Amino acid sequence: MAAIGPAAADVSAEIRALKARLSKLEADEARAKREAKAAAQHAAAGAHASPAGSPPPPLHWYERLSLRGYTQMRYNDILSGGPWYDIRTTNDRSVGDRQNFFIRRARIILSGDVSDHLYLYFQNDFASSPPNANSTSATFAAYGNVAAQSVYYFYNPVFPYPGYNQVGSYANAPGNFAQIRDLYADIYFDKDKEFRVRAGQSKIPYGFENLQSSQNRLALDRADAINTCCKDERDLGLFFMYTPKEMRHLFRDLVKNNLKGS
């Protein structure tokens, strides 16, 4: 019996070692099965999305368009004269009687590259209004104009005098209307998009400050030379433009570093 004891101990140790090895192999097999299953599911999902190694499907032209916008409020006043001063200016409708606070801009912009050679840009402003739209100054028609009298009496039923030729004032029917600010197409002639023709209504490409967005400009950043010759700094026609690729990269870096944009 004394001689058998060590042999039995060796067998028991070997059995324990084999059990531990078997447990490890079973754990490795289970892990391998899980990894294989996950890889198969991932491969199936990739094959369903697009064939291996193939580029993603091209976007439709309407999926390349983006919609954005912004709004600006404005308030200004003079140091003396109070809110009832009778001052007018043709270039700033916020100067006047009870019209020093208003919606300066309400823009909606639709733009995008609908193809590799065509870019569309459409900007509409919903804060436009006629001059002195908030003023109480009367507007007049010719004497004996019955149609004008009827319009005046409609808007001014309590104050008929002098209704013989006064149409009324915009203050009795204030409001804004939609106005096209920009509507153009850039037609590119090469793949690098360095040469293009712009057709439509857009800002005239003269002067550094004129090409900046109103979001980035102060009131003093508007030269009278351009604003006098071209109403709203825009014109309708055809423009041939050349924009080198390296200059576009430089401009992109300026915008990225929060410097002047467009």
C-alpha positions as protocol buffer text, in pm:
chain_id: "A"
residue {
  index: 1
  type: MET
  ca { x: 0 y: 0 z: 0 }
}
residue {
  index: 2
  type: ALA
  ca { x: 282 y: 234 z: 70 }
}
residue {
  index: 3
  type: ALA
  ca { x: 414 y: 180 z: -283 }
}
residue {
  index: 4
  type: ILE
  ca { x: 78 y: 246 z: -448 }
}
residue {
  index: 5
  type: GLY
  ca { x: 17 y: 584 z: -281 }
}
residue {
  index: 6
  type: PRO
  ca { x: 253 y: 799 z: -490 }
}
residue {
  index: 7
  type: ALA
  ca { x: 125 y: 652 z: -817 }
}
residue {
  index: 8
  type: ALA
  ca { x: -235 y: 734 z: -726 }
}
residue {
  index: 9
  type: ALA
  ca { x: -136 y: 1089 z: -639 }
}
residue {
  index: 10
  type: ASP
  ca { x: 34 y: 1132 z: -978 }
}
residue {
  index: 11
  type: VAL
  ca { x: -276 y: 1006 z: -1158 }
}
residue {
  index: 12
  type: SER
  ca { x: -501 y: 1246 z: -968 }
}
residue {
  index: 13
  type: ALA
  ca { x: -274 y: 1538 z: -1054 }
}
residue {
  index: 14
  type: GLU
  ca { x: -271 y: 1438 z: -1420 }
}
residue {
  index: 15
  type: ILE
  ca { x: -651 y: 1414 z: -1422 }
}
residue {
  index: 16
  type: ARG
  ca { x: -681 y: 1763 z: -1274 }
}
residue {
  index: 17
  type: ALA
  ca { x: -441 y: 1899 z: -1534 }
}
residue {
  index: 18
  type: LEU
  ca { x: -638 y: 1736 z: -1815 }
}
residue {
  index: 19
  type: LYS
  ca { x: -963 y: 1880 z: -1681 }
}
residue {
  index: 20
  type: ALA
  ca { x: -812 y: 2228 z: -1666 }
}
residue {
  index: 21
  type: ARG
  ca { x: -681 y: 2192 z: -2021 }
}
residue {
  index: 22
  type: LEU
  ca { x: -1023 y: 2070 z: -2138 }
}
residue {
  index: 23
  type: SER
  ca { x: -1196 y: 2367 z: -1975 }
}
residue {
  index: 24
  type: LYS
  ca { x: -951 y: 2605 z: -2145 }
}
residue {
  index: 25
  type: LEU
  ca { x: -1008 y: 2441 z: -2484 }
}
residue {
  index: 26
  type: GLU
  ca { x: -1385 y: 2463 z: -2441 }
}
residue {
  index: 27
  type: ALA
  ca { x: -1358 y: 2833 z: -2351 }
}
residue {
  index: 28
  type: ASP
  ca { x: -1134 y: 2899 z: -2653 }
}
residue {
  index: 29
  type: GLU
  ca { x: -1378 y: 2716 z: -2880 }
}
residue {
  index: 30
  type: ALA
  ca { x: -1675 y: 2916 z: -2747 }
}
residue {
  index: 31
  type: ARG
  ca { x: -1485 y: 3243 z: -2798 }
}
residue {
  index: 32
  type: ALA
  ca { x: -1385 y: 3142 z: -3151 }
}
residue {
  index: 33
  type: LYS
  ca { x: -1748 y: 3061 z: -3234 }
}
residue {
  index: 34
  type: ARG
  ca { x: -1862 y: 3401 z: -3106 }
}
residue {
  index: 35
  type: GLU
  ca { x: -1597 y: 3583 z: -3308 }
}
residue {
  index: 36
  type: ALA
  ca { x: -1680 y: 3385 z: -3620 }
}
residue {
  index: 37
  type: LYS
  ca { x: -2049 y: 3462 z: -3580 }
}
residue {
  index: 38
  type: ALA
  ca { x: -1982 y: 3833 z: -3533 }
}
residue {
  index: 39
  type: ALA
  ca { x: -1753 y: 3838 z: -3837 }
}
residue {
  index: 40
  type: ALA
  ca { x: -2015 y: 3663 z: -4047 }
}
residue {
  index: 41
  type: GLN
  ca { x: -2283 y: 3912 z: -3940 }
}
residue {
  index: 42
  type: HIS
  ca { x: -2053 y: 4206 z: -4018 }
}
residue {
  index: 43
  type: ALA
  ca { x: -1966 y: 4062 z: -4358 }
}
residue {
  index: 44
  type: ALA
  ca { x: -2333 y: 4004 z: -4436 }
}
residue {
  index: 45
  type: ALA
  ca { x: -2418 y: 4362 z: -4340 }
}
residue {
  index: 46
  type: GLY
  ca { x: -2134 y: 4495 z: -4556 }
}
residue {
  index: 47
  type: ALA
  ca { x: -2238 y: 4283 z: -4851 }
}
residue {
  index: 48
  type: HIS
  ca { x: -2595 y: 4407 z: -4816 }
}
residue {
  index: 49
  type: ALA
  ca { x: -2484 y: 4772 z: -4806 }
}
residue {
  index: 50
  type: SER
  ca { x: -2241 y: 4760 z: -5096 }
}
residue {
  index: 51
  type: PRO
  ca { x: -2013 y: 4505 z: -5261 }
}
residue {
  index: 52
  type: ALA
  ca { x: -1672 y: 4468 z: -5101 }
}
residue {
  index: 53
  type: GLY
  ca { x: -1429 y: 4727 z: -5233 }
}
residue {
  index: 54
  type: SER
  ca { x: -1690 y: 4923 z: -5431 }
}
residue {
  index: 55
  type: PRO
  ca { x: -1755 y: 5295 z: -5365 }
}
residue {
  index: 56
  type: PRO
  ca { x: -2084 y: 5406 z: -5209 }
}
residue {
  index: 57
  type: PRO
  ca { x: -2366 y: 5473 z: -5454 }
}
residue {
  index: 58
  type: PRO
  ca { x: -2380 y: 5832 z: -5586 }
}
residue {
  index: 59
  type: LEU
  ca { x: -2629 y: 6073 z: -5436 }
}
residue {
  index: 60
  type: HIS
  ca { x: -2927 y: 6198 z: -5631 }
}
residue {
  index: 61
  type: TRP
  ca { x: -2910 y: 6563 z: -5736 }
}
residue {
  index: 62
  type: TYR
  ca { x: -3175 y: 6668 z: -5484 }
}
residue {
  index: 63
  type: GLU
  ca { x: -2983 y: 6494 z: -5203 }
}
residue {
  index: 64
  type: ARG
  ca { x: -2689 y: 6729 z: -5265 }
}
residue {
  index: 65
  type: LEU
  ca { x: -2890 y: 7041 z: -5184 }
}
residue {
  index: 66
  type: SER
  ca { x: -2870 y: 7200 z: -4839 }
}
residue {
  index: 67
  type: LEU
  ca { x: -3110 y: 7439 z: -4668 }
}
residue {
  index: 68
  type: ARG
  ca { x: -3001 y: 7700 z: -4413 }
}
residue {
  index: 69
  type: GLY
  ca { x: -3079 y: 8053 z: -4307 }
}
residue {
  index: 70
  type: TYR
  ca { x: -3035 y: 8330 z: -4053 }
}
residue {
  index: 71
  type: THR
  ca { x: -3217 y: 8628 z: -3904 }
}
residue {
  index: 72
  type: GLN
  ca { x: -3090 y: 8966 z: -3785 }
}
residue {
  index: 73
  type: MET
  ca { x: -3279 y: 9219 z: -3572 }
}
residue {
  index: 74
  type: ARG
  ca { x: -3182 y: 9585 z: -3567 }
}
residue {
  index: 75
  type: TYR
  ca { x: -3233 y: 9876 z: -3330 }
}
residue {
  index: 76
  type: ASN
  ca { x: -3082 y: 10223 z: -3357 }
}
residue {
  index: 77
  type: ASP
  ca { x: -3163 y: 10568 z: -3225 }
}
residue {
  index: 78
  type: ILE
  ca { x: -3017 y: 10918 z: -3215 }
}
residue {
  index: 79
  type: LEU
  ca { x: -2885 y: 11087 z: -2903 }
}
residue {
  index: 80
  type: SER
  ca { x: -3142 y: 11366 z: -2906 }
}
residue {
  index: 81
  type: GLY
  ca { x: -3488 y: 11410 z: -3045 }
}
residue {
  index: 82
  type: GLY
  ca { x: -3663 y: 11116 z: -2883 }
}
residue {
  index: 83
  type: PRO
  ca { x: -3862 y: 10848 z: -3062 }
}
residue {
  index: 84
  type: TRP
  ca { x: -4084 y: 11100 z: -3245 }
}
residue {
  index: 85
  type: TYR
  ca { x: -3822 y: 11278 z: -3457 }
}
residue {
  index: 86
  type: ASP
  ca { x: -3910 y: 11338 z: -3821 }
}
residue {
  index: 87
  type: ILE
  ca { x: -3590 y: 11234 z: -3998 }
}
residue {
  index: 88
  type: ARG
  ca { x: -3566 y: 11031 z: -4316 }
}
residue {
  index: 89
  type: THR
  ca { x: -3282 y: 10873 z: -4510 }
}
residue {
  index: 90
  type: THR
  ca { x: -3307 y: 10686 z: -4837 }
}
residue {
  index: 91
  type: ASN
  ca { x: -3043 y: 10429 z: -4744 }
}
residue {
  index: 92
  type: ASP
  ca { x: -3158 y: 10328 z: -4395 }
}
residue {
  index: 93
  type: ARG
  ca { x: -3522 y: 10263 z: -4324 }
}
residue {
  index: 94
  type: SER
  ca { x: -3454 y: 10224 z: -3951 }
}
residue {
  index: 95
  type: VAL
  ca { x: -3417 y: 10603 z: -3927 }
}
residue {
  index: 96
  type: GLY
  ca { x: -3757 y: 10762 z: -3883 }
}
residue {
  index: 97
  type: ASP
  ca { x: -4064 y: 10803 z: -3672 }
}
residue {
  index: 98
  type: ARG
  ca { x: -4143 y: 10482 z: -3479 }
}
residue {
  index: 99
  type: GLN
  ca { x: -3937 y: 10256 z: -3705 }
}
residue {
  index: 100
  type: ASN
  ca { x: -3602 y: 10231 z: -3529 }
}
residue {
  index: 101
  type: PHE
  ca { x: -3649 y: 9861 z: -3441 }
}
residue {
  index: 102
  type: PHE
  ca { x: -3723 y: 9609 z: -3712 }
}
residue {
  index: 103
  type: ILE
  ca { x: -3624 y: 9278 z: -3869 }
}
residue {
  index: 104
  type: ARG
  ca { x: -3321 y: 9365 z: -4079 }
}
residue {
  index: 105
  type: ARG
  ca { x: -3276 y: 9029 z: -4250 }
}
residue {
  index: 106
  type: ALA
  ca { x: -3464 y: 8700 z: -4262 }
}
residue {
  index: 107
  type: ARG
  ca { x: -3282 y: 8484 z: -4513 }
}
residue {
  index: 108
  type: ILE
  ca { x: -3347 y: 8133 z: -4641 }
}
residue {
  index: 109
  type: ILE
  ca { x: -3071 y: 7981 z: -4857 }
}
residue {
  index: 110
  type: LEU
  ca { x: -3095 y: 7675 z: -5080 }
}
residue {
  index: 111
  type: SER
  ca { x: -2767 y: 7568 z: -5240 }
}
residue {
  index: 112
  type: GLY
  ca { x: -2565 y: 7269 z: -5352 }
}
residue {
  index: 113
  type: ASP
  ca { x: -2366 y: 7096 z: -5626 }
}
residue {
  index: 114
  type: VAL
  ca { x: -2633 y: 6918 z: -5824 }
}
residue {
  index: 115
  type: SER
  ca { x: -2361 y: 6772 z: -6047 }
}
residue {
  index: 116
  type: ASP
  ca { x: -1984 y: 6785 z: -6091 }
}
residue {
  index: 117
  type: HIS
  ca { x: -2020 y: 7081 z: -6327 }
}
residue {
  index: 118
  type: LEU
  ca { x: -2323 y: 7269 z: -6192 }
}
residue {
  index: 119
  type: TYR
  ca { x: -2372 y: 7456 z: -5864 }
}
residue {
  index: 120
  type: LEU
  ca { x: -2701 y: 7628 z: -5773 }
}
residue {
  index: 121
  type: TYR
  ca { x: -2754 y: 7906 z: -5518 }
}
residue {
  index: 122
  type: PHE
  ca { x: -3088 y: 8061 z: -5424 }
}
residue {
  index: 123
  type: GLN
  ca { x: -3124 y: 8315 z: -5142 }
}
residue {
  index: 124
  type: ASN
  ca { x: -3454 y: 8479 z: -5053 }
}
residue {
  index: 125
  type: ASP
  ca { x: -3515 y: 8757 z: -4801 }
}
residue {
  index: 126
  type: PHE
  ca { x: -3846 y: 8776 z: -4616 }
}
residue {
  index: 127
  type: ALA
  ca { x: -3776 y: 9103 z: -4433 }
}
residue {
  index: 128
  type: SER
  ca { x: -3798 y: 9342 z: -4727 }
}
residue {
  index: 129
  type: SER
  ca { x: -4044 y: 9629 z: -4711 }
}
residue {
  index: 130
  type: PRO
  ca { x: -4112 y: 9947 z: -4911 }
}
residue {
  index: 131
  type: PRO
  ca { x: -3938 y: 10270 z: -4808 }
}
residue {
  index: 132
  type: ASN
  ca { x: -4103 y: 10431 z: -4503 }
}
residue {
  index: 133
  type: ALA
  ca { x: -4316 y: 10122 z: -4460 }
}
residue {
  index: 134
  type: ASN
  ca { x: -4358 y: 10198 z: -4090 }
}
residue {
  index: 135
  type: SER
  ca { x: -4399 y: 10572 z: -4131 }
}
residue {
  index: 136
  type: THR
  ca { x: -4719 y: 10769 z: -4083 }
}
residue {
  index: 137
  type: SER
  ca { x: -4632 y: 11003 z: -4370 }
}
residue {
  index: 138
  type: ALA
  ca { x: -4924 y: 11033 z: -4609 }
}
residue {
  index: 139
  type: THR
  ca { x: -4911 y: 10932 z: -4972 }
}
residue {
  index: 140
  type: PHE
  ca { x: -5110 y: 11126 z: -5228 }
}
residue {
  index: 141
  type: ALA
  ca { x: -5269 y: 11062 z: -5564 }
}
residue {
  index: 142
  type: ALA
  ca { x: -5388 y: 11298 z: -5836 }
}
residue {
  index: 143
  type: TYR
  ca { x: -5690 y: 11521 z: -5768 }
}
residue {
  index: 144
  type: GLY
  ca { x: -6018 y: 11363 z: -5864 }
}
residue {
  index: 145
  type: ASN
  ca { x: -5880 y: 11009 z: -5846 }
}
residue {
  index: 146
  type: VAL
  ca { x: -6188 y: 10825 z: -5720 }
}
residue {
  index: 147
  type: ALA
  ca { x: -6004 y: 10494 z: -5693 }
}
residue {
  index: 148
  type: ALA
  ca { x: -5740 y: 10652 z: -5471 }
}
residue {
  index: 149
  type: GLN
  ca { x: -6009 y: 10807 z: -5252 }
}
residue {
  index: 150
  type: SER
  ca { x: -6175 y: 10469 z: -5200 }
}
residue {
  index: 151
  type: VAL
  ca { x: -5843 y: 10318 z: -5095 }
}
residue {
  index: 152
  type: TYR
  ca { x: -5783 y: 10600 z: -4848 }
}
residue {
  index: 153
  type: TYR
  ca { x: -6132 y: 10575 z: -4697 }
}
residue {
  index: 154
  type: PHE
  ca { x: -6085 y: 10199 z: -4659 }
}
residue {
  index: 155
  type: TYR
  ca { x: -5767 y: 10236 z: -4454 }
}
residue {
  index: 156
  type: ASN
  ca { x: -5869 y: 10558 z: -4278 }
}
residue {
  index: 157
  type: PRO
  ca { x: -6240 y: 10534 z: -4197 }
}
residue {
  index: 158
  type: VAL
  ca { x: -6212 y: 10762 z: -3892 }
}
residue {
  index: 159
  type: PHE
  ca { x: -6009 y: 11040 z: -4055 }
}
residue {
  index: 160
  type: PRO
  ca { x: -6165 y: 11115 z: -4395 }
}
residue {
  index: 161
  type: TYR
  ca { x: -6001 y: 11456 z: -4440 }
}
residue {
  index: 162
  type: PRO
  ca { x: -5826 y: 11528 z: -4678 }
}
residue {
  index: 163
  type: GLY
  ca { x: -5945 y: 11221 z: -4858 }
}
residue {
  index: 164
  type: TYR
  ca { x: -5985 y: 11396 z: -5194 }
}
residue {
  index: 165
  type: ASN
  ca { x: -5634 y: 11289 z: -5295 }
}
residue {
  index: 166
  type: GLN
  ca { x: -5469 y: 11115 z: -5001 }
}
residue {
  index: 167
  type: VAL
  ca { x: -5422 y: 10743 z: -5046 }
}
residue {
  index: 168
  type: GLY
  ca { x: -5314 y: 10680 z: -4689 }
}
residue {
  index: 169
  type: SER
  ca { x: -4993 y: 10559 z: -4527 }
}
residue {
  index: 170
  type: TYR
  ca { x: -4812 y: 10230 z: -4509 }
}
residue {
  index: 171
  type: ALA
  ca { x: -4840 y: 10240 z: -4130 }
}
residue {
  index: 172
  type: ASN
  ca { x: -5205 y: 10141 z: -4162 }
}
residue {
  index: 173
  type: ALA
  ca { x: -5111 y: 9822 z: -4347 }
}
residue {
  index: 174
  type: PRO
  ca { x: -4753 y: 9734 z: -4251 }
}
residue {
  index: 175
  type: GLY
  ca { x: -4580 y: 9416 z: -4355 }
}
residue {
  index: 176
  type: ASN
  ca { x: -4290 y: 9257 z: -4540 }
}
residue {
  index: 177
  type: PHE
  ca { x: -4264 y: 9069 z: -4865 }
}
residue {
  index: 178
  type: ALA
  ca { x: -4032 y: 8805 z: -5007 }
}
residue {
  index: 179
  type: GLN
  ca { x: -3755 y: 8929 z: -5233 }
}
residue {
  index: 180
  type: ILE
  ca { x: -3496 y: 8740 z: -5436 }
}
residue {
  index: 181
  type: ARG
  ca { x: -3147 y: 8840 z: -5326 }
}
residue {
  index: 182
  type: ASP
  ca { x: -2942 y: 8583 z: -5515 }
}
residue {
  index: 183
  type: LEU
  ca { x: -3038 y: 8332 z: -5780 }
}
residue {
  index: 184
  type: TYR
  ca { x: -2758 y: 8199 z: -5996 }
}
residue {
  index: 185
  type: ALA
  ca { x: -2590 y: 7891 z: -6137 }
}
residue {
  index: 186
  type: ASP
  ca { x: -2216 y: 7827 z: -6152 }
}
residue {
  index: 187
  type: ILE
  ca { x: -2125 y: 7625 z: -6462 }
}
residue {
  index: 188
  type: TYR
  ca { x: -1778 y: 7465 z: -6436 }
}
residue {
  index: 189
  type: PHE
  ca { x: -1570 y: 7377 z: -6741 }
}
residue {
  index: 190
  type: ASP
  ca { x: -1304 y: 7156 z: -6577 }
}
residue {
  index: 191
  type: LYS
  ca { x: -1286 y: 6891 z: -6306 }
}
residue {
  index: 192
  type: ASP
  ca { x: -1081 y: 7115 z: -6075 }
}
residue {
  index: 193
  type: LYS
  ca { x: -1357 y: 7380 z: -6094 }
}
residue {
  index: 194
  type: GLU
  ca { x: -1112 y: 7661 z: -6164 }
}
residue {
  index: 195
  type: PHE
  ca { x: -1295 y: 7805 z: -6466 }
}
residue {
  index: 196
  type: ARG
  ca { x: -1665 y: 7878 z: -6449 }
}
residue {
  index: 197
  type: VAL
  ca { x: -1943 y: 8104 z: -6570 }
}
residue {
  index: 198
  type: ARG
  ca { x: -2194 y: 8245 z: -6324 }
}
residue {
  index: 199
  type: ALA
  ca { x: -2535 y: 8313 z: -6474 }
}
residue {
  index: 200
  type: GLY
  ca { x: -2809 y: 8492 z: -6284 }
}
residue {
  index: 201
  type: GLN
  ca { x: -2835 y: 8752 z: -6009 }
}
residue {
  index: 202
  type: SER
  ca { x: -2554 y: 8769 z: -5755 }
}
residue {
  index: 203
  type: LYS
  ca { x: -2319 y: 9007 z: -5579 }
}
residue {
  index: 204
  type: ILE
  ca { x: -2088 y: 9191 z: -5814 }
}
residue {
  index: 205
  type: PRO
  ca { x: -1732 y: 9059 z: -5761 }
}
residue {
  index: 206
  type: TYR
  ca { x: -1573 y: 9400 z: -5698 }
}
residue {
  index: 207
  type: GLY
  ca { x: -1419 y: 9503 z: -5367 }
}
residue {
  index: 208
  type: PHE
  ca { x: -1318 y: 9284 z: -5075 }
}
residue {
  index: 209
  type: GLU
  ca { x: -1595 y: 9383 z: -4836 }
}
residue {
  index: 210
  type: ASN
  ca { x: -1869 y: 9339 z: -5095 }
}
residue {
  index: 211
  type: LEU
  ca { x: -1806 y: 8966 z: -5123 }
}
residue {
  index: 212
  type: GLN
  ca { x: -1839 y: 8917 z: -4748 }
}
residue {
  index: 213
  type: SER
  ca { x: -2163 y: 8793 z: -4603 }
}
residue {
  index: 214
  type: SER
  ca { x: -2378 y: 9039 z: -4409 }
}
residue {
  index: 215
  type: GLN
  ca { x: -2329 y: 8809 z: -4111 }
}
residue {
  index: 216
  type: ASN
  ca { x: -1962 y: 8916 z: -4098 }
}
residue {
  index: 217
  type: ARG
  ca { x: -1983 y: 9285 z: -4191 }
}
residue {
  index: 218
  type: LEU
  ca { x: -2027 y: 9600 z: -3989 }
}
residue {
  index: 219
  type: ALA
  ca { x: -2219 y: 9905 z: -4099 }
}
residue {
  index: 220
  type: LEU
  ca { x: -1894 y: 10077 z: -4203 }
}
residue {
  index: 221
  type: ASP
  ca { x: -1794 y: 9784 z: -4425 }
}
residue {
  index: 222
  type: ARG
  ca { x: -2009 y: 9913 z: -4710 }
}
residue {
  index: 223
  type: ALA
  ca { x: -1836 y: 10141 z: -4956 }
}
residue {
  index: 224
  type: ASP
  ca { x: -2054 y: 10414 z: -5106 }
}
residue {
  index: 225
  type: ALA
  ca { x: -1888 y: 10370 z: -5445 }
}
residue {
  index: 226
  type: ILE
  ca { x: -2035 y: 10022 z: -5489 }
}
residue {
  index: 227
  type: ASN
  ca { x: -2363 y: 10085 z: -5309 }
}
residue {
  index: 228
  type: THR
  ca { x: -2428 y: 10393 z: -5521 }
}
residue {
  index: 229
  type: CYS
  ca { x: -2364 y: 10237 z: -5861 }
}
residue {
  index: 230
  type: CYS
  ca { x: -2522 y: 9898 z: -5793 }
}
residue {
  index: 231
  type: LYS
  ca { x: -2841 y: 9870 z: -5592 }
}
residue {
  index: 232
  type: ASP
  ca { x: -2815 y: 9611 z: -5314 }
}
residue {
  index: 233
  type: GLU
  ca { x: -2459 y: 9541 z: -5434 }
}
residue {
  index: 234
  type: ARG
  ca { x: -2598 y: 9297 z: -5690 }
}
residue {
  index: 235
  type: ASP
  ca { x: -2651 y: 9276 z: -6062 }
}
residue {
  index: 236
  type: LEU
  ca { x: -2803 y: 9045 z: -6320 }
}
residue {
  index: 237
  type: GLY
  ca { x: -2592 y: 8898 z: -6597 }
}
residue {
  index: 238
  type: LEU
  ca { x: -2304 y: 8665 z: -6682 }
}
residue {
  index: 239
  type: PHE
  ca { x: -1969 y: 8656 z: -6504 }
}
residue {
  index: 240
  type: PHE
  ca { x: -1662 y: 8458 z: -6608 }
}
residue {
  index: 241
  type: MET
  ca { x: -1459 y: 8359 z: -6302 }
}
residue {
  index: 242
  type: TYR
  ca { x: -1120 y: 8198 z: -6242 }
}
residue {
  index: 243
  type: THR
  ca { x: -1052 y: 8051 z: -5897 }
}
residue {
  index: 244
  type: PRO
  ca { x: -721 y: 7859 z: -5867 }
}
residue {
  index: 245
  type: LYS
  ca { x: -726 y: 7550 z: -5652 }
}
residue {
  index: 246
  type: GLU
  ca { x: -450 y: 7675 z: -5419 }
}
residue {
  index: 247
  type: MET
  ca { x: -641 y: 7997 z: -5356 }
}
residue {
  index: 248
  type: ARG
  ca { x: -953 y: 7801 z: -5265 }
}
residue {
  index: 249
  type: HIS
  ca { x: -749 y: 7601 z: -5013 }
}
residue {
  index: 250
  type: LEU
  ca { x: -614 y: 7926 z: -4866 }
}
residue {
  index: 251
  type: PHE
  ca { x: -964 y: 8069 z: -4838 }
}
residue {
  index: 252
  type: ARG
  ca { x: -1086 y: 7748 z: -4672 }
}
residue {
  index: 253
  type: ASP
  ca { x: -809 y: 7784 z: -4411 }
}
residue {
  index: 254
  type: LEU
  ca { x: -908 y: 8145 z: -4345 }
}
residue {
  index: 255
  type: VAL
  ca { x: -1266 y: 8044 z: -4281 }
}
residue {
  index: 256
  type: LYS
  ca { x: -1157 y: 7749 z: -4065 }
}
residue {
  index: 257
  type: ASN
  ca { x: -952 y: 7985 z: -3844 }
}
residue {
  index: 258
  type: ASN
  ca { x: -1254 y: 8216 z: -3794 }
}
residue {
  index: 259
  type: LEU
  ca { x: -1113 y: 8489 z: -4016 }
}
residue {
  index: 260
  type: LYS
  ca { x: -1309 y: 8670 z: -4286 }
}
residue {
  index: 261
  type: GLY
  ca { x: -1548 y: 8441 z: -4468 }
}
residue {
  index: 262
  type: SER
  ca { x: -1797 y: 8476 z: -4747 }
}
